[in-house]
CSV table of N, CA, C and O in Angstrom, one decimal:
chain,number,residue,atom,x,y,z
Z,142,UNK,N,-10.8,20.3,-13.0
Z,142,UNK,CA,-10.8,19.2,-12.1
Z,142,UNK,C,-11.3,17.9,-12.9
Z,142,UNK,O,-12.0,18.2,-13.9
Z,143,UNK,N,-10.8,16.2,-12.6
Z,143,UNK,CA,-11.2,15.7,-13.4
Z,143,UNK,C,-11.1,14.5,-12.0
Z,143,UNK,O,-10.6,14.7,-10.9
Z,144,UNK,N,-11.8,13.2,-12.6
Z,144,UNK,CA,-11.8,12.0,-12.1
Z,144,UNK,C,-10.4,11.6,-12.6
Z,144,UNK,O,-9.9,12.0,-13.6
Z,145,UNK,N,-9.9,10.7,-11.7
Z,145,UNK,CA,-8.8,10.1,-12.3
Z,145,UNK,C,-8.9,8.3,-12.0
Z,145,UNK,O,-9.2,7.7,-10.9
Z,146,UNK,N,-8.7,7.9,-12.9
Z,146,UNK,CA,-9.1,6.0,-13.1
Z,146,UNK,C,-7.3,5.6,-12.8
Z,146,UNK,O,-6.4,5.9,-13.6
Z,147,UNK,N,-7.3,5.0,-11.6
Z,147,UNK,CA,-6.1,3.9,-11.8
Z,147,UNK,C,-6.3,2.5,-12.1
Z,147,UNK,O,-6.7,1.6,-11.4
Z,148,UNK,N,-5.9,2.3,-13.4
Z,148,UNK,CA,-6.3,0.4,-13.5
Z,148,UNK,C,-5.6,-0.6,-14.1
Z,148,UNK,O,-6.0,-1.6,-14.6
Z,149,UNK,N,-3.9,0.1,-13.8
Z,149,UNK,CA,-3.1,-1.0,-14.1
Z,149,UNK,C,-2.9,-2.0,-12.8
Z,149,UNK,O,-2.6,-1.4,-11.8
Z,150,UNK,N,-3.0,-2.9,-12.7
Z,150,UNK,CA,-2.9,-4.2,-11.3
Z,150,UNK,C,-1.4,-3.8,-10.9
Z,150,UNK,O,-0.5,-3.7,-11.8
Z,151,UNK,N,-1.2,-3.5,-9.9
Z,151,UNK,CA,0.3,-3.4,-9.0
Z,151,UNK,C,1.1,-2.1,-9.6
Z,151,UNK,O,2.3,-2.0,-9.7
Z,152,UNK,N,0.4,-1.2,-9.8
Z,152,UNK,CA,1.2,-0.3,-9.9
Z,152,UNK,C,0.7,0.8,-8.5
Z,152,UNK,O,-0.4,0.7,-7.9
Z,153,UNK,N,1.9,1.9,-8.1
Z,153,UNK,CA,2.1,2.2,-6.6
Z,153,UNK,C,1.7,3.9,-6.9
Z,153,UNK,O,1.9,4.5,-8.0
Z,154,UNK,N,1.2,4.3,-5.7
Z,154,UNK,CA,1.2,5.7,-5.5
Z,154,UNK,C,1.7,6.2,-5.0
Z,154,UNK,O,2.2,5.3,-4.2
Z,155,UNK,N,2.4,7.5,-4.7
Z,155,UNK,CA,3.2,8.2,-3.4
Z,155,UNK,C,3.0,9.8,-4.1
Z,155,UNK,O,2.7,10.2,-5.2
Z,156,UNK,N,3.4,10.7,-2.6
Z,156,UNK,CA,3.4,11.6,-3.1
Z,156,UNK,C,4.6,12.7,-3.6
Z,156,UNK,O,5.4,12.8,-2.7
Z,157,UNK,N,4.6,13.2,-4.2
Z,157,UNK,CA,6.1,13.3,-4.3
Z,157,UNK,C,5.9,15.5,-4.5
Z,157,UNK,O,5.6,15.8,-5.7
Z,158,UNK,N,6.1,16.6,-3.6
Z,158,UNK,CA,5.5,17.7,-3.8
Z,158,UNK,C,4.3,17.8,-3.9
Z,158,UNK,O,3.6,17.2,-3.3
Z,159,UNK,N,3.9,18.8,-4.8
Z,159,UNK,CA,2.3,18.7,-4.9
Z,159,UNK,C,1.7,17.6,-5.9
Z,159,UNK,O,0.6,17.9,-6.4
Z,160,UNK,N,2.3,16.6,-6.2
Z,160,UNK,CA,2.0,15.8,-7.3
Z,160,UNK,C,2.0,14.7,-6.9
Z,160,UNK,O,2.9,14.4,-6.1
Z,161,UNK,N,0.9,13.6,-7.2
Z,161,UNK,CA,0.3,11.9,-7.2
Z,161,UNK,C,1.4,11.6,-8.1
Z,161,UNK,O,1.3,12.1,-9.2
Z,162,UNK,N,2.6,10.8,-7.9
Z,162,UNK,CA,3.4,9.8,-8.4
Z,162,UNK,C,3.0,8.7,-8.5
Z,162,UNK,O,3.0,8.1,-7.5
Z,163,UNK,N,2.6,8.0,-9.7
Z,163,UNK,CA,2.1,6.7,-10.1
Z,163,UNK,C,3.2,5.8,-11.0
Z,163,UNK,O,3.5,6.1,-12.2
Z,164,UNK,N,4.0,4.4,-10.0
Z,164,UNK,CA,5.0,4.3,-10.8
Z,164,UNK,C,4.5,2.8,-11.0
Z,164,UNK,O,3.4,2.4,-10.7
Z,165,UNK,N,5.6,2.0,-11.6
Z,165,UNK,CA,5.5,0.7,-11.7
Z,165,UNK,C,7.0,0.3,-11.6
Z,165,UNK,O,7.9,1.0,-11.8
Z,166,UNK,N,7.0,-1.0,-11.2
Z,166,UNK,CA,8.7,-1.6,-10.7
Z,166,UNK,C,9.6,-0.7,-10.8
Z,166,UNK,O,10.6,-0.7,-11.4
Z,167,UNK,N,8.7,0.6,-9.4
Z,167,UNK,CA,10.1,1.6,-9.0
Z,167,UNK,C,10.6,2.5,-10.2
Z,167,UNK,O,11.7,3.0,-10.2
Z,168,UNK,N,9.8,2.8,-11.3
Z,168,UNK,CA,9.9,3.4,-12.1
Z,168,UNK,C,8.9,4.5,-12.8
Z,168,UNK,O,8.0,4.1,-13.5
Z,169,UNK,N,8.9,5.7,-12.6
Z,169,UNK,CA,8.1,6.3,-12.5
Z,169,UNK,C,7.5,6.3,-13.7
Z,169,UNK,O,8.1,6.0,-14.7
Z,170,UNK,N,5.8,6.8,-13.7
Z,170,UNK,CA,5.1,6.1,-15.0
Z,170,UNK,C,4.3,8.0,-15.2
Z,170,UNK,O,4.1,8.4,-16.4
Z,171,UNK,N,4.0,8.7,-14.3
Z,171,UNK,CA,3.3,10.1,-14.7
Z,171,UNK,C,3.1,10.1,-12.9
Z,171,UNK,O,3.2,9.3,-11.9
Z,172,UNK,N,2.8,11.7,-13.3
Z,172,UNK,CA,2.9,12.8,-12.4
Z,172,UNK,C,1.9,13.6,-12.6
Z,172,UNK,O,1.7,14.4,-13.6
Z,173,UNK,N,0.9,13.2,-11.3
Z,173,UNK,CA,-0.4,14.2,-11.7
Z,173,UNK,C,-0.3,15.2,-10.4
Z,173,UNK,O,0.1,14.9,-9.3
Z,174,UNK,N,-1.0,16.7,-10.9
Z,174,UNK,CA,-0.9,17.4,-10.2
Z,174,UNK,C,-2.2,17.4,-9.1
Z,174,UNK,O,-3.2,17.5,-9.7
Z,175,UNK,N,-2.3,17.3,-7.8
Z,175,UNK,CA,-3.1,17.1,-7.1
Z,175,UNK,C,-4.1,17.8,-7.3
Z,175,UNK,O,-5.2,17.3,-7.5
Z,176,UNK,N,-3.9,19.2,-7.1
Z,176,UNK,CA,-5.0,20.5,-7.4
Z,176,UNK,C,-5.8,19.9,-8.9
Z,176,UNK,O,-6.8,20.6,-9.0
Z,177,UNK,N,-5.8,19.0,-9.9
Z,177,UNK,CA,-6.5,18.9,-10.7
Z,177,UNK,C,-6.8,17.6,-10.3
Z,177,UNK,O,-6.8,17.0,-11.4
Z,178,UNK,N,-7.1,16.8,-9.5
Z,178,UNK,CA,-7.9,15.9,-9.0
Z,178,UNK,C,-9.5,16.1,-8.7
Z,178,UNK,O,-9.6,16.8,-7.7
Z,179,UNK,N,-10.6,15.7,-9.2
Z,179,UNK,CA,-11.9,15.8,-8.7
Z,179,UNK,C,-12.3,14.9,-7.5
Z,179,UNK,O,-12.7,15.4,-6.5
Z,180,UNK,N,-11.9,13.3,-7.7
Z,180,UNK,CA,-12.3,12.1,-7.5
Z,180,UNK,C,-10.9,11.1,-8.1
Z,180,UNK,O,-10.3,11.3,-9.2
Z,181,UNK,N,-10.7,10.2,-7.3
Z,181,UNK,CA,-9.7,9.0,-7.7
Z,181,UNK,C,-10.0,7.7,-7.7
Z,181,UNK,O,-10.3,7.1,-6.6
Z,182,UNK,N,-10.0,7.0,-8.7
Z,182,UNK,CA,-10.8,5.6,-8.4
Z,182,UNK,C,-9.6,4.8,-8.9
Z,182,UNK,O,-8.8,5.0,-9.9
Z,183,UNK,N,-9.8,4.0,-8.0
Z,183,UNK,CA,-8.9,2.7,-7.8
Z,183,UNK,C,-8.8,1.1,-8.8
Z,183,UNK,O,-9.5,0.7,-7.9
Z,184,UNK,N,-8.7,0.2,-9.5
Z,184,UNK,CA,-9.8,-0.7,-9.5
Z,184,UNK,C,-8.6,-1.6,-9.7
Z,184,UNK,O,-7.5,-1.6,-10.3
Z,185,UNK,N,-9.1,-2.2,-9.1
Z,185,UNK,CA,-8.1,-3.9,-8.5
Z,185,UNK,C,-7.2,-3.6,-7.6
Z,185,UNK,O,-7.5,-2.7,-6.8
Z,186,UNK,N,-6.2,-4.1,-7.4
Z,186,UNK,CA,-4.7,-4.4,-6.7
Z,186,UNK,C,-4.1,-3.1,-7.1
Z,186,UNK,O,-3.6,-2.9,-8.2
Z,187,UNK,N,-4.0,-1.9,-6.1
Z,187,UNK,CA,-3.0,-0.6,-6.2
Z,187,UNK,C,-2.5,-0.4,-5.2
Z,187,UNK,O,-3.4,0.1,-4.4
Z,188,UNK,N,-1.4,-0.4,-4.6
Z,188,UNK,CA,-0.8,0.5,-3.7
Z,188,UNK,C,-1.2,2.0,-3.1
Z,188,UNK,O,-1.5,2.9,-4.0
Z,189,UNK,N,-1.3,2.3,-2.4
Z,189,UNK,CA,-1.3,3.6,-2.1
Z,189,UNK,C,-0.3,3.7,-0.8
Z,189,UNK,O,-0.2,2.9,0.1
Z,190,UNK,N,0.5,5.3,-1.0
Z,190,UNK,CA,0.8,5.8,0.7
Z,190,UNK,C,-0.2,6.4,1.4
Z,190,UNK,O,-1.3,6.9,1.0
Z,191,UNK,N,0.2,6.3,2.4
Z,191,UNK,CA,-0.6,7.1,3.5
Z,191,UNK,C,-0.4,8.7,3.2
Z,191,UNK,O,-1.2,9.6,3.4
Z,192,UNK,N,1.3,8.8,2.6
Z,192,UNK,CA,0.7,10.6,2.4
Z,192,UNK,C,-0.2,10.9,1.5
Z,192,UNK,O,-0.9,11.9,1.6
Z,193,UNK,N,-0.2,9.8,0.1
Z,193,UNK,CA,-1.5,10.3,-0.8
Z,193,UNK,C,-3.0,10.4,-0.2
Z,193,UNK,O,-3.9,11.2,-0.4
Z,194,UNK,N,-3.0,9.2,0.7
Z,194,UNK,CA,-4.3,8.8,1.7
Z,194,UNK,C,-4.5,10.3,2.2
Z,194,UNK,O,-5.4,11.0,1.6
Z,195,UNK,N,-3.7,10.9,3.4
Z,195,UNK,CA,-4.1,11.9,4.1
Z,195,UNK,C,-4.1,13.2,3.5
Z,195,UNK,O,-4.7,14.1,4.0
Z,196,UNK,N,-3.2,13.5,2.1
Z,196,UNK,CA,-3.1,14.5,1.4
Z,196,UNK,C,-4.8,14.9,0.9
Z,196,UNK,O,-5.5,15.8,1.2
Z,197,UNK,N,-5.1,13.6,-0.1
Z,197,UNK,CA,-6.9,14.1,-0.4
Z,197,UNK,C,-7.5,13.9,0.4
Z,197,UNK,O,-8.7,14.1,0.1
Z,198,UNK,N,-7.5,13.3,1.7
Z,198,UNK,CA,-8.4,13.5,2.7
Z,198,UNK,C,-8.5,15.0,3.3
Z,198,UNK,O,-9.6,15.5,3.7
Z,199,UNK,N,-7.4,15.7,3.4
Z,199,UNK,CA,-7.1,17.1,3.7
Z,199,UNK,C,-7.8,17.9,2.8
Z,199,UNK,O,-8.5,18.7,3.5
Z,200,UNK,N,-7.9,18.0,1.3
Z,200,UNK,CA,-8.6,18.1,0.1
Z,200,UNK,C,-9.5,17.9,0.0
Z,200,UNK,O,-10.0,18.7,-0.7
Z,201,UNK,N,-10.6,16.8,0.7
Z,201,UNK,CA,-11.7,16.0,0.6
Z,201,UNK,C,-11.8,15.7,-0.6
Z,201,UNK,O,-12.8,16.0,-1.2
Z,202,UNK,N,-11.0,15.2,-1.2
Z,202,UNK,CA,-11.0,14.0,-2.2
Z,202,UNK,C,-11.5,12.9,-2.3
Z,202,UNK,O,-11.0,12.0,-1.6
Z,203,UNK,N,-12.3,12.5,-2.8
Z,203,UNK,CA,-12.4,11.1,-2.7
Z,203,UNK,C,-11.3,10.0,-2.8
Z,203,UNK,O,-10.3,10.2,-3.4
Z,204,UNK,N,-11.6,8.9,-2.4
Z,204,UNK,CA,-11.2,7.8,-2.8
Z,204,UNK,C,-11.8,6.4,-3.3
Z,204,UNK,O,-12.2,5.6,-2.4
Z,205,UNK,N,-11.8,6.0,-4.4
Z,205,UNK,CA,-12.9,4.9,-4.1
Z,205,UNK,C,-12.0,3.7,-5.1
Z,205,UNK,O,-11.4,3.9,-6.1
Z,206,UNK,N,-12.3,2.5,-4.1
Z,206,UNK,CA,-11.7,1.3,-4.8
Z,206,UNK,C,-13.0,0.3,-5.6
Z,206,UNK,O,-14.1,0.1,-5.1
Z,207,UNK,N,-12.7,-0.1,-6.9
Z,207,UNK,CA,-13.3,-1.2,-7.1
Z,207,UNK,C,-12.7,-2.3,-7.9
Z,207,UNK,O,-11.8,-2.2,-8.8
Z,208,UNK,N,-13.5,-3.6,-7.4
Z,208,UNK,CA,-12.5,-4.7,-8.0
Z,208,UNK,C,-12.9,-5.2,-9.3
Z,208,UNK,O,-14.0,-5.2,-9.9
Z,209,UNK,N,-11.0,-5.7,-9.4
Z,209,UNK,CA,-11.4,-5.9,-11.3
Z,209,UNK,C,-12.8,-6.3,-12.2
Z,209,UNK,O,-13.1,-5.9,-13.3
Z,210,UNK,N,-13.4,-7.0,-11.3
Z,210,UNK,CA,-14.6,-7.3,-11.9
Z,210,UNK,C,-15.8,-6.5,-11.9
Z,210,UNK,O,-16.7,-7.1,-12.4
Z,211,UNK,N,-16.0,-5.2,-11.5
Z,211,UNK,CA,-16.4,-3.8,-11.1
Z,211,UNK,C,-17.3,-4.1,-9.5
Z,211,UNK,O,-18.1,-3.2,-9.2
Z,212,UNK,N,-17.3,-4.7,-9.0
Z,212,UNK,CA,-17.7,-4.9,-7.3
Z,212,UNK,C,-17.2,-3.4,-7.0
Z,212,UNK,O,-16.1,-3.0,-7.4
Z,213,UNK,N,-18.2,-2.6,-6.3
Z,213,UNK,CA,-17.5,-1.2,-5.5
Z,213,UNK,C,-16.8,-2.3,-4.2
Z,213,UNK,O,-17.4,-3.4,-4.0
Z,214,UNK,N,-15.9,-2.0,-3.7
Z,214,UNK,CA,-15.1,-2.4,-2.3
Z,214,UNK,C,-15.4,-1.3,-1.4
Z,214,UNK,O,-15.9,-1.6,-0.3
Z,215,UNK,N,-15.1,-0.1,-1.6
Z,215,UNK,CA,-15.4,0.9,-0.4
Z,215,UNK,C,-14.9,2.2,-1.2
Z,215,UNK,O,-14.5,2.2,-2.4
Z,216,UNK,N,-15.0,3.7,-0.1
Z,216,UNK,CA,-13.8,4.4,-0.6
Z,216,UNK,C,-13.6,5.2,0.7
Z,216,UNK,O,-14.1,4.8,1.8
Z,217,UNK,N,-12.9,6.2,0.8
Z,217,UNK,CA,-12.5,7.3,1.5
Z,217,UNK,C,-13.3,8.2,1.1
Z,217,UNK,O,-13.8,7.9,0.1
Z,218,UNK,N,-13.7,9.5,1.8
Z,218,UNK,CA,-14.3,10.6,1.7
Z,218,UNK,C,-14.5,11.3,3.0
Z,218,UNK,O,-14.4,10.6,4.0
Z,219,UNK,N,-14.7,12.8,3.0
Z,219,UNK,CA,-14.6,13.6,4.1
Z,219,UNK,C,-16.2,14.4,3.5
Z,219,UNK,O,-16.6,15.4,4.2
């Protein structure tokens, strides 16, 4: 299990099988396998779907956003 850091500005989530798709201008960038998610942190401007949203919610994954400048914003959790 690990944390996973998203911190490129505008790049998108979705879920694609059992894997977090992280692309950029509609091009896919890596493929992480859900089951090795601990925690997912967000920081700045990211996209997310709602199936990644309700997938680690189901998981009890975290979610947590913070902004570029490290401000926590909030997160998700169960």
């Amino acid at each position: 299990m690990s944390f996973v850091f998203i911190t490129e500005d505008g790049v998108k989530l979705s879920k694609r099988g059992g894997t977090i798709s992280i692309s950029r201008d509609q091009e896919s960038v890596v493929d992480i396998p859900i089951e090795t998610i601990e925690n997912l942190i967000l920081i700045d401007e990211i996209q997310v779907s709602s199936q990644v949203i309700v997938n680690l919610l189901m998981r009890k994954i975290p979610m947590t956003w913070i902004s570029s400048s490290g401000t926590f914003c909030g997160c998700l959790d169960m």
